Short mmCIF file of C-alpha atoms in Angstrom, two decimals:
data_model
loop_
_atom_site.label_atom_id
_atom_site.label_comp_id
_atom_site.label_asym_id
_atom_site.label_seq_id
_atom_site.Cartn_x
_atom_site.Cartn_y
_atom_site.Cartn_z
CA UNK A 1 82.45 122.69 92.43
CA UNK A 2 86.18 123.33 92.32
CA UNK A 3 88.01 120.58 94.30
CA UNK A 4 91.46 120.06 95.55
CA UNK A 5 92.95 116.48 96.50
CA UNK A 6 95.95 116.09 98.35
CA UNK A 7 97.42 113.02 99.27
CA UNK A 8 99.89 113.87 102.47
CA UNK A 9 103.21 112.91 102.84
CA UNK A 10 106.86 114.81 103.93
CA UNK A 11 108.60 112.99 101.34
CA UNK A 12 106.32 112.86 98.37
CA UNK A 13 102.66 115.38 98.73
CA UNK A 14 100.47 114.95 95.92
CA UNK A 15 98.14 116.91 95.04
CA UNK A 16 95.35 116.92 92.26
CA UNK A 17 92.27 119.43 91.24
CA UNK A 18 89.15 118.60 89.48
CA UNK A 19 86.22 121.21 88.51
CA UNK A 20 83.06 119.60 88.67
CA UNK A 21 80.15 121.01 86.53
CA UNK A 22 76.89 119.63 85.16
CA UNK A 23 77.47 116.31 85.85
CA UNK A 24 80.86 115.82 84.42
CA UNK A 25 83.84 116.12 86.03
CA UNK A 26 87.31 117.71 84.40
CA UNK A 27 91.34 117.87 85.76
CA UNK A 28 92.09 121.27 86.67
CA UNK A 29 96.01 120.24 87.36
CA UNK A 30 98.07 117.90 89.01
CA UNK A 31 101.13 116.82 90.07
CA UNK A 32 103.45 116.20 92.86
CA UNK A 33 106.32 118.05 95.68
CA UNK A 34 109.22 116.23 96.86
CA UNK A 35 111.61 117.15 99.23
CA UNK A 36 114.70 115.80 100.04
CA UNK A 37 115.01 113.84 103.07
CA UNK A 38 117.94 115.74 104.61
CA UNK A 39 116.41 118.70 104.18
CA UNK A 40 115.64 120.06 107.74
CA UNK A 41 111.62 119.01 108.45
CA UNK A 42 110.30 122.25 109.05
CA UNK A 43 111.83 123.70 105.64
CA UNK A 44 109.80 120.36 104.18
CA UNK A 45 106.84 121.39 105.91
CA UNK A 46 107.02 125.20 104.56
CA UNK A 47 107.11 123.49 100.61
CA UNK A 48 104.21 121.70 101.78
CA UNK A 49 102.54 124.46 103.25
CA UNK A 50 103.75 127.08 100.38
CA UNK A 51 102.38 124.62 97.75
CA UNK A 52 99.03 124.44 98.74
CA UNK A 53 98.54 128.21 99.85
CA UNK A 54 99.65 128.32 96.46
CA UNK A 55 97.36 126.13 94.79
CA UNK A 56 94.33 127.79 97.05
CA UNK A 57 94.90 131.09 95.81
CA UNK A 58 95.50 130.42 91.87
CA UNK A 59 92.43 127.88 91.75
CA UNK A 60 90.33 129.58 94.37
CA UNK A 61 88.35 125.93 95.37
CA UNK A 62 85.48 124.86 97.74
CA UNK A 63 87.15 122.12 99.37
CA UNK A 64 90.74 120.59 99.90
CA UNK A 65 90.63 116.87 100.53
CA UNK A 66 92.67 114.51 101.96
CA UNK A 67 92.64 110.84 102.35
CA UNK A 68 92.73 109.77 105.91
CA UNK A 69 96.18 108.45 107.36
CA UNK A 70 96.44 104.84 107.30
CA UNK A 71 98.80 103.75 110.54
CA UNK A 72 100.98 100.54 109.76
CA UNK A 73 103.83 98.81 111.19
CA UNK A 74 106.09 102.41 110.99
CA UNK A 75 104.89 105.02 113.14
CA UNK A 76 107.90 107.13 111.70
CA UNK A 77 105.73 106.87 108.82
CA UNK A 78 102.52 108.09 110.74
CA UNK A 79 103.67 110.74 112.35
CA UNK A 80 105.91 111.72 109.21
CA UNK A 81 102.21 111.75 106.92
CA UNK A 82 100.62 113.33 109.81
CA UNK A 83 103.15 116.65 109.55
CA UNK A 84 102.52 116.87 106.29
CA UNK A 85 98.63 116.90 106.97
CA UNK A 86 99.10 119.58 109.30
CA UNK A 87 100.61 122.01 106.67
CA UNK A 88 97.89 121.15 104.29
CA UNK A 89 95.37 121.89 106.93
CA UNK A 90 97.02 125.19 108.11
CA UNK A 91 96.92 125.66 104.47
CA UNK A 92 93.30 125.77 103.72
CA UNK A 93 92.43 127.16 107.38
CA UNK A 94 94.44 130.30 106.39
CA UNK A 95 92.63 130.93 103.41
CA UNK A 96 89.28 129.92 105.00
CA UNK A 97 88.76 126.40 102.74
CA UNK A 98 86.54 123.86 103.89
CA UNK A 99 88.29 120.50 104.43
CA UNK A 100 87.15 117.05 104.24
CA UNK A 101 88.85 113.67 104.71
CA UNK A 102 87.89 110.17 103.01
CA UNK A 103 89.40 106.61 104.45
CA UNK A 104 91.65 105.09 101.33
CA UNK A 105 88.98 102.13 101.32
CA UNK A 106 85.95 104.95 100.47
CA UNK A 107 88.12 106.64 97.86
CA UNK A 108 88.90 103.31 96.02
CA UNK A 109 85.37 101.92 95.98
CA UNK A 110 84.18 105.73 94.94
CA UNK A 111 86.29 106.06 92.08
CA UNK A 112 87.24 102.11 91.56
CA UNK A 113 84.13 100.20 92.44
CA UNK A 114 86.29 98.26 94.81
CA UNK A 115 87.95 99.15 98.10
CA UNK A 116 90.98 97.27 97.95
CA UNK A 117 91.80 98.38 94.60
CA UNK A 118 95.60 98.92 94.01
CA UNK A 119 97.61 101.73 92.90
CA UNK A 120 97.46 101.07 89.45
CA UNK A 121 93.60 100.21 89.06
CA UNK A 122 93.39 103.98 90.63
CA UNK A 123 95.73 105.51 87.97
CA UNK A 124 93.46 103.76 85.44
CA UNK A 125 90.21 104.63 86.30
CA UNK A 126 90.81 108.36 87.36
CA UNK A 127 92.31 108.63 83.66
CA UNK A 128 88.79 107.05 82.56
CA UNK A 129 86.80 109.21 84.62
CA UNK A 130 88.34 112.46 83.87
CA UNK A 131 89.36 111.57 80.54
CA UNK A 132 93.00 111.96 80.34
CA UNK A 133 95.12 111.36 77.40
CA UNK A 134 97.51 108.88 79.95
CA UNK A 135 96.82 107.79 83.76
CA UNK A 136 98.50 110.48 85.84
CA UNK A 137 101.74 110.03 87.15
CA UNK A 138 103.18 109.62 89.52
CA UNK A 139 101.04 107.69 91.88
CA UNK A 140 100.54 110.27 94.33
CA UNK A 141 98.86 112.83 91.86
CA UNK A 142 96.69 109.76 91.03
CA UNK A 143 95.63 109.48 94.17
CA UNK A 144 95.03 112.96 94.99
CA UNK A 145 92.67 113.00 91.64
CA UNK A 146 91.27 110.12 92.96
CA UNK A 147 90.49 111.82 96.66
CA UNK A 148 89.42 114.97 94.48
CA UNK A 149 86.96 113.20 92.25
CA UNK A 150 85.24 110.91 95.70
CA UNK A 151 84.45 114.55 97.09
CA UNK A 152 83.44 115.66 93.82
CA UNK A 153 81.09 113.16 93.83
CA UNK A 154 79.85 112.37 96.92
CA UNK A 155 76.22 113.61 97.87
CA UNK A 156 76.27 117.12 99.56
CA UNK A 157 75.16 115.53 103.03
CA UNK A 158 78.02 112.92 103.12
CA UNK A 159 80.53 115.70 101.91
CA UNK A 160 80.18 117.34 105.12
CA UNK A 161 80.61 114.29 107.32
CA UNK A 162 83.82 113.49 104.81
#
C-alpha cells in the first residue's frame, strides 16, 4: 500500500508518502509548499492543488490522507486550512484517489503511543518508524509522514471509516 499524507494549510502544506509492504513500512518522499502570503489565494490554492496532482500521478498511491482540521480561537485559521483541504481533495477526486481523514489525537497515539504528543515527539518517532537517517523537517512533512504511516497502519475496516 502506497500512501500519501498531507497535512493542509495555505501557508505551509505538507505532504509525506510512505509504501507499505510486508509488514514494514518505508518513506517514499517528503517535504513541504509554501506560498507567500500576498500572493493572491486562489494562485495559493492552484500550488496546492498542482502539488498534489503532481505527487498523485508520479507515485500513483491508494490513498491521500489528511489529518482532520482542528478549529481554535482563529477562524481565519479554519477557514484558511480548510481551502487548502479543498485543493487536496479536488486533487485526489480528479485522479480518482480514495481519501481518508484521521483527528490529530488518533494520528499521535497511532504513531506516538500518546495523543497529546507534541511536535517534536512526532518528528522523533516517524524517523524511528520509518528509519530515517534524521527526523524530517520541517514539522509539517513530519506530520504528513505521521498521517501517512496511521493509514498505513490502521486495520483495513477502520481505514475506510478514516
Amino acid at each position: 500500500m502506497k500512501v500519501v499524507g498531507i497535512d493542509p494549510g495555505t501557508a505551509a502544506c505538507g505532504y509525506g508518502i510512505v509504501q507499505g509492504s510486508a509488514g514494514r513500512l518505508r518513506a517514499i518522499a517528503h517535504g513541504w509548499w509554501q506560498t507567500p502570503a500576498d500572493e493572491r489565494l486562489e494562485l495559493r490554492l492552484k500550488t496546492i492543488y498542482e502539488g498534489v496532482a503532481g505527487l498523485i500521478a508520479e507515485h500513483a498511491p491508494d490513498a491521500v490522507v489528511l489529518e482532520e482540521s482542528f478549529v481554535g480561537a482563529d477562524a481565519r485559521i479554519a477557514l484558511s486550512v480548510g481551502q487548502a483541504r479543498g485543493a487536496v481533495l479536488v486533487a485526489a477526486a480528479n485522479a480518482g484517489v480514495a481519501c481518508a481523514e484521521y483527528a490529530p489525537a488518533r494520528v499521535k497515539q497511532s504513531v506516538c503511543g500518546y495523543g497529546r504528543a507534541d511536535k517534536h515527539q512526532v518528528q522523533r518517532m516517524v524517523k524511528l518508524i520509518l528509519a530515517l537517517p534524521e527526523a524530517p523537517t520541517p514539522s509539517h512533512a513530519a506530520d504528513a509522514l505521521a498521517v501517512a504511516i496511521c493509514h498505513a497502519l490502521a486495520p483495513p475496516l477502520l481505514r475506510m471509516a478514516g
